[in-house]
PDB file of C-alpha atoms in Angstrom:
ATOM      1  CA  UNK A   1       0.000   0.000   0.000  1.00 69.00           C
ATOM      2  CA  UNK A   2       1.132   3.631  -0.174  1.00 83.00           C
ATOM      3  CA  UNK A   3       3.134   5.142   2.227  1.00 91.00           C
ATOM      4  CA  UNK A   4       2.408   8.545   4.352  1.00 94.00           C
ATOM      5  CA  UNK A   5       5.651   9.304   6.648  1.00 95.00           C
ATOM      6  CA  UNK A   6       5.300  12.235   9.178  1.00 96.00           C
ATOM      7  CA  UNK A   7       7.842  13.938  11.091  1.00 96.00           C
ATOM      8  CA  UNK A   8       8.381  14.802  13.874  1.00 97.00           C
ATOM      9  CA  UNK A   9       6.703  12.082  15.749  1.00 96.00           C
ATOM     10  CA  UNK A  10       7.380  13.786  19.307  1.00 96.00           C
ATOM     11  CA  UNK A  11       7.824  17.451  19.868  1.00 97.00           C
ATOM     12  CA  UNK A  12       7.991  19.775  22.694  1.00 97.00           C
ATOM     13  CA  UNK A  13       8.100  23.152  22.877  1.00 96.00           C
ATOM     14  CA  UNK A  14       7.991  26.615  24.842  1.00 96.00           C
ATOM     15  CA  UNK A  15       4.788  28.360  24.554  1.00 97.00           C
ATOM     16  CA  UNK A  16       4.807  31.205  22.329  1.00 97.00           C
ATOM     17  CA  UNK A  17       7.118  29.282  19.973  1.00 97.00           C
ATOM     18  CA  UNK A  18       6.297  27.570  16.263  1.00 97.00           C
ATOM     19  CA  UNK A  19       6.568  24.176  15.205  1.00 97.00           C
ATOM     20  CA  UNK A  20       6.353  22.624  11.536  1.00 97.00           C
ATOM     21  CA  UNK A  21       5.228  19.042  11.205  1.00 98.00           C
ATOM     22  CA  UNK A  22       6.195  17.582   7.645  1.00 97.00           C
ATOM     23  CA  UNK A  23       3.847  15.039   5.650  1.00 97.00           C
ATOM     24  CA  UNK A  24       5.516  13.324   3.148  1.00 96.00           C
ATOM     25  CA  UNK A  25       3.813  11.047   0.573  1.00 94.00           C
ATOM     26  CA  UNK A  26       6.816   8.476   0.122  1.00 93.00           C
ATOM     27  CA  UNK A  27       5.345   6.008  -3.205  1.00 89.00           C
ATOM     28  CA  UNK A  28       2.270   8.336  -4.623  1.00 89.00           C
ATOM     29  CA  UNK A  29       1.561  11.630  -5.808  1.00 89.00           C
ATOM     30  CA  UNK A  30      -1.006  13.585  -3.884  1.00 89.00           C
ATOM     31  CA  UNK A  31      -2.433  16.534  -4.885  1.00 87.00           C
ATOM     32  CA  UNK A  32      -4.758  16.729  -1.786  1.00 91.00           C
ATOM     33  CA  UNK A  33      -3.788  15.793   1.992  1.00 93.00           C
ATOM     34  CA  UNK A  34      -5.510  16.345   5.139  1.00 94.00           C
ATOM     35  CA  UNK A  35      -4.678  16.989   8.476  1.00 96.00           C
ATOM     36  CA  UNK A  36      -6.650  15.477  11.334  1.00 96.00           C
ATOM     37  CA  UNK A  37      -6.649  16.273  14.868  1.00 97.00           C
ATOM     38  CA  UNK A  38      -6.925  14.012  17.803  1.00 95.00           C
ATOM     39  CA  UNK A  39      -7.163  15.036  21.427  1.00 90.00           C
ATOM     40  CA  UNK A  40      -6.169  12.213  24.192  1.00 87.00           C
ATOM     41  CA  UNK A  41      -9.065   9.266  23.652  1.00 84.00           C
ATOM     42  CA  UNK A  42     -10.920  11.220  21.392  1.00 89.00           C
ATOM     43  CA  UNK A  43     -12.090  11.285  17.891  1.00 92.00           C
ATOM     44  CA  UNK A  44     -10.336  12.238  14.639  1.00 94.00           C
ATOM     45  CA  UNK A  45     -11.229  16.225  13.991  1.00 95.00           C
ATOM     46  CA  UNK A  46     -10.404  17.271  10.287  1.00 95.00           C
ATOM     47  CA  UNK A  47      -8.675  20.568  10.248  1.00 95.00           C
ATOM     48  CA  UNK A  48      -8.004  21.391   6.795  1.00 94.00           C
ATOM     49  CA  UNK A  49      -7.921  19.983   3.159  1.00 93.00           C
ATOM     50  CA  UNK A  50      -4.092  20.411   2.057  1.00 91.00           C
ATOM     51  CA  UNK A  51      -4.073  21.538  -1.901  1.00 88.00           C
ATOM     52  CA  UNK A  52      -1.261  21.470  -3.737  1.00 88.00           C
ATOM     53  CA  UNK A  53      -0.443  24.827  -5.970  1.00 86.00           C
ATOM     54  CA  UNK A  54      -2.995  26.657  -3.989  1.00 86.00           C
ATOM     55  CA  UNK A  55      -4.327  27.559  -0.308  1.00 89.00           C
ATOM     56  CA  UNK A  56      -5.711  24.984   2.194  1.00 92.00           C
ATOM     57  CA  UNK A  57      -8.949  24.784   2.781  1.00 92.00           C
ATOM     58  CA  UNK A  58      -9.890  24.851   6.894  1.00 94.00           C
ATOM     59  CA  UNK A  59     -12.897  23.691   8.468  1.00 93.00           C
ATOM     60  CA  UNK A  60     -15.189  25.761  10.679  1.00 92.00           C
ATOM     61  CA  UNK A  61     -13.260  27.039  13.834  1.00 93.00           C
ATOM     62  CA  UNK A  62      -9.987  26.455  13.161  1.00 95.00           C
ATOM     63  CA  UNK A  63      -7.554  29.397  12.785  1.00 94.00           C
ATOM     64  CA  UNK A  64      -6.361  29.729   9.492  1.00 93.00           C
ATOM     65  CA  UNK A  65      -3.367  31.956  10.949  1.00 95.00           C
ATOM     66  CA  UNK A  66      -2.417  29.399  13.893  1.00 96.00           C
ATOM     67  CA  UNK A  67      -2.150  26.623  11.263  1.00 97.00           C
ATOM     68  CA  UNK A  68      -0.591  27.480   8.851  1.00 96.00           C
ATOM     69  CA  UNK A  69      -0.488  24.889   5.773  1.00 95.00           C
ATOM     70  CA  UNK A  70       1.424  24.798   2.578  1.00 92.00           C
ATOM     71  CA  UNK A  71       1.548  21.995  -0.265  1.00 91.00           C
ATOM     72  CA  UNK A  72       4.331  22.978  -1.778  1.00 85.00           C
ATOM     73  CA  UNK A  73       4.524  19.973  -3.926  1.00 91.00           C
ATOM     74  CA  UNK A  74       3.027  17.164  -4.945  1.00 91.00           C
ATOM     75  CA  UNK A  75       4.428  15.158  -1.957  1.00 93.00           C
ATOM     76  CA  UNK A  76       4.883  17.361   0.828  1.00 95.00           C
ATOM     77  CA  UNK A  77       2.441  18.875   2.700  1.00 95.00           C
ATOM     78  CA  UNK A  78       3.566  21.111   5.981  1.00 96.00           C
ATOM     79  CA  UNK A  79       1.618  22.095   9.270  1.00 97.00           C
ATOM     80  CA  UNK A  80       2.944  25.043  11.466  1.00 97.00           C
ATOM     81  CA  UNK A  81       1.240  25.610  14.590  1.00 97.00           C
ATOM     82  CA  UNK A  82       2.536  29.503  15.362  1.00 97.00           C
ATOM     83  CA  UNK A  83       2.949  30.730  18.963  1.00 96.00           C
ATOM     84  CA  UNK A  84       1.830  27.893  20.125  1.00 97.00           C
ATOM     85  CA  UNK A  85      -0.017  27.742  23.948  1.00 96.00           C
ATOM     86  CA  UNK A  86      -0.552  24.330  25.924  1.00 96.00           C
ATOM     87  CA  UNK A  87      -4.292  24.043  24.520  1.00 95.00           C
ATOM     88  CA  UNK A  88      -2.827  23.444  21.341  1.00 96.00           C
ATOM     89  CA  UNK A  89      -1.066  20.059  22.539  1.00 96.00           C
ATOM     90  CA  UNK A  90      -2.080  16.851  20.627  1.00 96.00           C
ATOM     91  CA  UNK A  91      -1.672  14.705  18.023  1.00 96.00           C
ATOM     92  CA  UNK A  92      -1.628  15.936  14.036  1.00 97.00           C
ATOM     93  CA  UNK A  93      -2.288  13.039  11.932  1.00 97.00           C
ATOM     94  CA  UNK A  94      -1.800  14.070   8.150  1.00 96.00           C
ATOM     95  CA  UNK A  95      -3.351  11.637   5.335  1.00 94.00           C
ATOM     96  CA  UNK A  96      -3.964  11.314   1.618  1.00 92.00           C
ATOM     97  CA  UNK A  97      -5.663   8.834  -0.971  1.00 86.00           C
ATOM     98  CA  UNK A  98      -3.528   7.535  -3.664  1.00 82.00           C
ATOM     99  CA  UNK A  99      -5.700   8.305  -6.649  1.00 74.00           C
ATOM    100  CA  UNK A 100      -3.341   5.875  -8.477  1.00 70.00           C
ATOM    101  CA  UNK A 101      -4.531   2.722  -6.458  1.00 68.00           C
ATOM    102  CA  UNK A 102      -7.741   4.561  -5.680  1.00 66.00           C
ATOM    103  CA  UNK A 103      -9.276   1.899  -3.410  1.00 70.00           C
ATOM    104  CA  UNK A 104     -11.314   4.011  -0.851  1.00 76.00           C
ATOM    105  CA  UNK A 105      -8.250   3.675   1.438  1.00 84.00           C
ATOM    106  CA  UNK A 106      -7.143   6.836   3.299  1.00 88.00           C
ATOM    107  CA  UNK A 107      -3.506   6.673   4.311  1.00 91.00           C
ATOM    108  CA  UNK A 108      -2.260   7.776   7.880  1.00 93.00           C
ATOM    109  CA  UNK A 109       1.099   8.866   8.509  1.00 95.00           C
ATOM    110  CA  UNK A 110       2.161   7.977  11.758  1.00 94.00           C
ATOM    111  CA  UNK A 111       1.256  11.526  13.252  1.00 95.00           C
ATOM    112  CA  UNK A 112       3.445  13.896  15.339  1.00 97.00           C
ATOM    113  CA  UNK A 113       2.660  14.571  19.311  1.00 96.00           C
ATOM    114  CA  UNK A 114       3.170  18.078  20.368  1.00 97.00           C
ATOM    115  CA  UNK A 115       3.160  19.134  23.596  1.00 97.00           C
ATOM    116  CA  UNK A 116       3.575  22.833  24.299  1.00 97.00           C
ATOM    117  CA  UNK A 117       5.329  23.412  28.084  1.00 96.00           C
TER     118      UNK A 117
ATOM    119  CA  UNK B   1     -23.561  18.441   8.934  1.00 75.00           C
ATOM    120  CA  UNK B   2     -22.939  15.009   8.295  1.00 79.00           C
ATOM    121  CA  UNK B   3     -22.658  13.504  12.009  1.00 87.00           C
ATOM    122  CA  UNK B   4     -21.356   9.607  12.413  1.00 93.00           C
ATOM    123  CA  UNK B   5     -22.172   8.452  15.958  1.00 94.00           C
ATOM    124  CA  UNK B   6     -20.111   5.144  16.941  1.00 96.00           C
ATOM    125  CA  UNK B   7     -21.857   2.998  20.089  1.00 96.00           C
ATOM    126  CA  UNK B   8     -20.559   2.287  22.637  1.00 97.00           C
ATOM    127  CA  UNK B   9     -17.654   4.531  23.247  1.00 95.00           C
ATOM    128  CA  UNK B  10     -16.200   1.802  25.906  1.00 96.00           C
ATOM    129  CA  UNK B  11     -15.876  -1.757  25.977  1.00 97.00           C
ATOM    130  CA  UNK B  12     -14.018  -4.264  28.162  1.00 97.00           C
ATOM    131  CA  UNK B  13     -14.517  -8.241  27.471  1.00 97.00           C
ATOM    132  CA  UNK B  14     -12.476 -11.236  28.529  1.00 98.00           C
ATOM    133  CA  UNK B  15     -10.393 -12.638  26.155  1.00 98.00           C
ATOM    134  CA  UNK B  16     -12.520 -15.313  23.858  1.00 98.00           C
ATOM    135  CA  UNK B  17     -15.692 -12.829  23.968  1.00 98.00           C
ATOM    136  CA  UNK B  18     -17.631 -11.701  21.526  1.00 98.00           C
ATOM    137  CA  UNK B  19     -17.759  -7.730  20.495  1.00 98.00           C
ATOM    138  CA  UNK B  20     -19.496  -5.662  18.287  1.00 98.00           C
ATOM    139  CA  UNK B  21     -19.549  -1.685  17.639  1.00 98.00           C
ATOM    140  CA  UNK B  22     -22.198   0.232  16.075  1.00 98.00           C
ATOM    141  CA  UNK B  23     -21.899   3.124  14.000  1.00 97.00           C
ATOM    142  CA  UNK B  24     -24.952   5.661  12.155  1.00 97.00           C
ATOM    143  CA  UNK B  25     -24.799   8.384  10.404  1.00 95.00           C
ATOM    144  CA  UNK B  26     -27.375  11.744  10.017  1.00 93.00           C
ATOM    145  CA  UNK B  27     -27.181  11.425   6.437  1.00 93.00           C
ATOM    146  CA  UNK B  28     -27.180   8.141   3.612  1.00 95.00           C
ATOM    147  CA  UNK B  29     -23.822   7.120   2.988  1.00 94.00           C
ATOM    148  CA  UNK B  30     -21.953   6.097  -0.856  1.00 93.00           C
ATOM    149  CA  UNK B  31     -19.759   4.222   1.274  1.00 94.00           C
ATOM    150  CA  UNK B  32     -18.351   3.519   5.306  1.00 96.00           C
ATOM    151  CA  UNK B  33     -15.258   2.729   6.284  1.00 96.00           C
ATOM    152  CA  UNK B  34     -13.641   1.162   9.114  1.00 97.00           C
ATOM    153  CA  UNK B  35     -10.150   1.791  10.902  1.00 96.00           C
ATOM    154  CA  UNK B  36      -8.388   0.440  13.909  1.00 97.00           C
ATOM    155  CA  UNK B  37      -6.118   2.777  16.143  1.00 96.00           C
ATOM    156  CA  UNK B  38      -3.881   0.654  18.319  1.00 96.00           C
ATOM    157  CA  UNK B  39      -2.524   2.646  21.380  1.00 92.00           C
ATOM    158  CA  UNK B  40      -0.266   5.315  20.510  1.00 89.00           C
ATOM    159  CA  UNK B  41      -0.359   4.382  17.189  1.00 93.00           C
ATOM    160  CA  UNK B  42      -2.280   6.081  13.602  1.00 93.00           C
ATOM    161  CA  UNK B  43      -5.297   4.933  12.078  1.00 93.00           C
ATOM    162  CA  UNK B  44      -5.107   1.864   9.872  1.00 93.00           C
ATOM    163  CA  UNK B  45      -7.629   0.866   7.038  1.00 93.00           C
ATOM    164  CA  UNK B  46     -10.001  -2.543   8.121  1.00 96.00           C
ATOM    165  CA  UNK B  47     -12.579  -2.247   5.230  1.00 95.00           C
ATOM    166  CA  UNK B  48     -14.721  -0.238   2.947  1.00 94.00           C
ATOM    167  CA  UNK B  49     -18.639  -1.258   2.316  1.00 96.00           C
ATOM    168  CA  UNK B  50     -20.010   0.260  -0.602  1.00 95.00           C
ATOM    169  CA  UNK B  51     -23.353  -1.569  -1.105  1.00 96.00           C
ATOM    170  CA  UNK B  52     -26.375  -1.462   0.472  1.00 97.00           C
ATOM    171  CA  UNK B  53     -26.835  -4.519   2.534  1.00 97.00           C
ATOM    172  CA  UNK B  54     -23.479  -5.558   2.285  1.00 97.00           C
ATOM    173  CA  UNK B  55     -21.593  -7.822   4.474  1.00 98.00           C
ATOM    174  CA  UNK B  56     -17.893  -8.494   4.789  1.00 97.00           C
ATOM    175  CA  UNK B  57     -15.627 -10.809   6.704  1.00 98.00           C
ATOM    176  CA  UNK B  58     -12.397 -10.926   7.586  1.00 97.00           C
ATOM    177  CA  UNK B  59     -11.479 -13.842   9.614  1.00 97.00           C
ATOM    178  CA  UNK B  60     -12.647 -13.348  12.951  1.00 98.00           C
ATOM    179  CA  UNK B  61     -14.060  -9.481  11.929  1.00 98.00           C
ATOM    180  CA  UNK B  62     -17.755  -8.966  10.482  1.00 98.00           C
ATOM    181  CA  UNK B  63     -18.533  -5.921   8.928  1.00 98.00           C
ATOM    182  CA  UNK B  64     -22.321  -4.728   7.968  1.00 98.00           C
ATOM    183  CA  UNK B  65     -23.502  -2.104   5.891  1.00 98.00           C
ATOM    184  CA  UNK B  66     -27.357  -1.512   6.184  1.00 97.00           C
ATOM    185  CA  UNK B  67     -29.963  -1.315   3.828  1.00 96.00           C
ATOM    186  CA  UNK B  68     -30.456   2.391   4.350  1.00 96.00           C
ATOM    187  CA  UNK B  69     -26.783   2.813   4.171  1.00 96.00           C
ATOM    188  CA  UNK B  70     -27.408   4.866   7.106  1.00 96.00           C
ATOM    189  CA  UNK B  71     -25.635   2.433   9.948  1.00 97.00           C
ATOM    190  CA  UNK B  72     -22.653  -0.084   9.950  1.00 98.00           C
ATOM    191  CA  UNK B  73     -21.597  -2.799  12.473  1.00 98.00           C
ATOM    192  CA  UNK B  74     -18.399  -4.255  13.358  1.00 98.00           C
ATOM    193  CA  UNK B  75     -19.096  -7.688  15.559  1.00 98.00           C
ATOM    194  CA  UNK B  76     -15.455  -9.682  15.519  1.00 98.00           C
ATOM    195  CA  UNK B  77     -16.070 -13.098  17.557  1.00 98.00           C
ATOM    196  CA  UNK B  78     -13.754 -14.481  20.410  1.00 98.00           C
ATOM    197  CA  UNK B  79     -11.982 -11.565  20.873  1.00 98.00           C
ATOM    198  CA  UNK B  80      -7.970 -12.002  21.145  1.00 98.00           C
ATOM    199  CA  UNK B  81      -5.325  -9.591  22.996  1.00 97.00           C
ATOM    200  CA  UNK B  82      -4.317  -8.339  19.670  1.00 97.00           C
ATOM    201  CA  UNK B  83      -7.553  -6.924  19.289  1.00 98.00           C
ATOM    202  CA  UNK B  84      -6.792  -4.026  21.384  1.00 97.00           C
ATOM    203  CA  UNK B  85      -7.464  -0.426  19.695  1.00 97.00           C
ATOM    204  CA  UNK B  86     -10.134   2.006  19.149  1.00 97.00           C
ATOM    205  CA  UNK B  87     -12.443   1.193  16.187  1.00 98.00           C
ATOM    206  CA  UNK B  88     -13.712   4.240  13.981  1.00 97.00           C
ATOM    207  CA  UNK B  89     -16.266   4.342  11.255  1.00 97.00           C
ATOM    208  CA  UNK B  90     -15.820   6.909   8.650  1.00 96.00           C
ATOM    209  CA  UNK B  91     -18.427   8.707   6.084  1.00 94.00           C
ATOM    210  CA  UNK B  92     -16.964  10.564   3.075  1.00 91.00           C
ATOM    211  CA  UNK B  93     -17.742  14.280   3.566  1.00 87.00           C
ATOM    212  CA  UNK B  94     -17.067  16.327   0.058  1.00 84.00           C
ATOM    213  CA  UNK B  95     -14.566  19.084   0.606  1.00 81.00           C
ATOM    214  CA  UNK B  96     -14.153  21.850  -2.363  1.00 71.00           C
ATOM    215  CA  UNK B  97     -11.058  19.508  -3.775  1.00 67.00           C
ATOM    216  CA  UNK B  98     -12.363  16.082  -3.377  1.00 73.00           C
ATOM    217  CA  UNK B  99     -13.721  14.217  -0.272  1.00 81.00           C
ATOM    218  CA  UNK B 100     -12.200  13.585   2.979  1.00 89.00           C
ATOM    219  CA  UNK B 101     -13.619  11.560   6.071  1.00 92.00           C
ATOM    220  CA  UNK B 102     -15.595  11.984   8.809  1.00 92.00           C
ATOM    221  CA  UNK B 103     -15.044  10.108  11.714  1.00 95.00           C
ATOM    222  CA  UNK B 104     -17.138   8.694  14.300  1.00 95.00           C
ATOM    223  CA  UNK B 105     -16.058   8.939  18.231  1.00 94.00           C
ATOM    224  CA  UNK B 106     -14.823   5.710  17.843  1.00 96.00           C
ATOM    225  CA  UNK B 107     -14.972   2.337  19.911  1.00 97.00           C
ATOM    226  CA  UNK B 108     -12.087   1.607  22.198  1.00 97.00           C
ATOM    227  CA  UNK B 109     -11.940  -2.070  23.101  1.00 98.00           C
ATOM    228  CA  UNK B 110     -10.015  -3.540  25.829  1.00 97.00           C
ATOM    229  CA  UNK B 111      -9.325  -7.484  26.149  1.00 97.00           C
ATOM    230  CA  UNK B 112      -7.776  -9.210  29.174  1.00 96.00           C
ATOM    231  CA  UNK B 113      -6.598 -12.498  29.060  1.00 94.00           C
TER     232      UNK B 113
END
């Protein structure tokens, strides 16, 4: 199957500081990726649709100028939480369909834990 | 909005049990998918069910799609350790570029031995 790889996996950071989380589509072309959100036992929360060439797309209440997203090509997609505060500790799961194989399956990378201090 | 509700949010069987999770959604479905999260770990892709009706196995794991394509089940017989995660089912939702998924709260299943 195709391959998502994320990085970092772990993070910490000082509050008021920025962090960029790289998605990387290793096998497969993808124009579109998304980032989820997951708080501790809790659901996956789409954030935004990832577009490559052009700007994300972000889903009601999330801060398009706390996340900042860019696609800057056809295999990397990258999240930057700016000034980040302790509320915005979790863990960013990033994903894409291979359009190639195009089986329904959405591929995970192995997400990236931030915890802001 | 599309809302996908997952039942029960909690379960905890001895090891040989059976378990099943239930999953609906506010709105008719083209298709549902299933995931399992082990601890700590990312989502991984169990199964898509495209037709209405439909029923799917995978060894020990039996996945339903209803006739209103409205509501799913996952029932996987004698549980095992290695069945330990949290279980989501997943609606497409169409975003301006495509369609991405919407996730239920998700099942988390514990088996002791």
């Amino acid at each position: 199957g195709a391959v998502v790889s994320q990085h970092p996996s772990w993070v910490i950071c000082k509050s008021g500081t920025s962090v960029k989380i790289e998605c990387r589509s290793l096998d497969f072309q993808a124009t579109t990726m998304f980032w989820y959100r997951q708080f501790p036992k809790q659901s996956l929360m789409l954030m935004a649709t990832s577009n490559e060439g052009s700007k994300a797309t972000y889903e009601q209440g999330v801060e398009k100028d706390k996340f900042l997203i860019n696609h800057a090509s056809l295999t990397l997609s990258t999240l930057t939480v700016t000034s980040a505060h302790p509320e915005d500790s979790s863990f960013y799961i990033c994903s894409a369909w291979d359009r190639g194989l195009w089986t329904g399956e959405l591929f995970f990378g192995e997400g990236s834990r931030l915890t802001v201090l | 909005g599309q809302q996908v509700m997952q039942i029960p949010q909690y379960q905890h069987v001895q090891e040989g049990e059976d378990f099943t999770t239930y999953c609906n959604s506010s709105t008719t479905l083209s298709n549902i998918q299933w995931y399992k999260q082990r601890p700590g770990g990312h989502p991984v892709f169990l199964i898509q069910l495209v037709k209405s009706g439909e029923v799917k196995k995978q060894k020990r794991l039996t996945f339903q799609f209803g006739e209103a394509k409205k509501n799913s089940s996952l029932h996987i017989t004698a549980t095992q350790t290695t069945d330990v995660g949290t279980y989501f089912c997943a609606g497409p939702r169409w975003v301006n570029s495509g369609y991405a998924l919407n996730f239920g709260k998700g099942t988390s299943l514990l088996v002791t031995p």
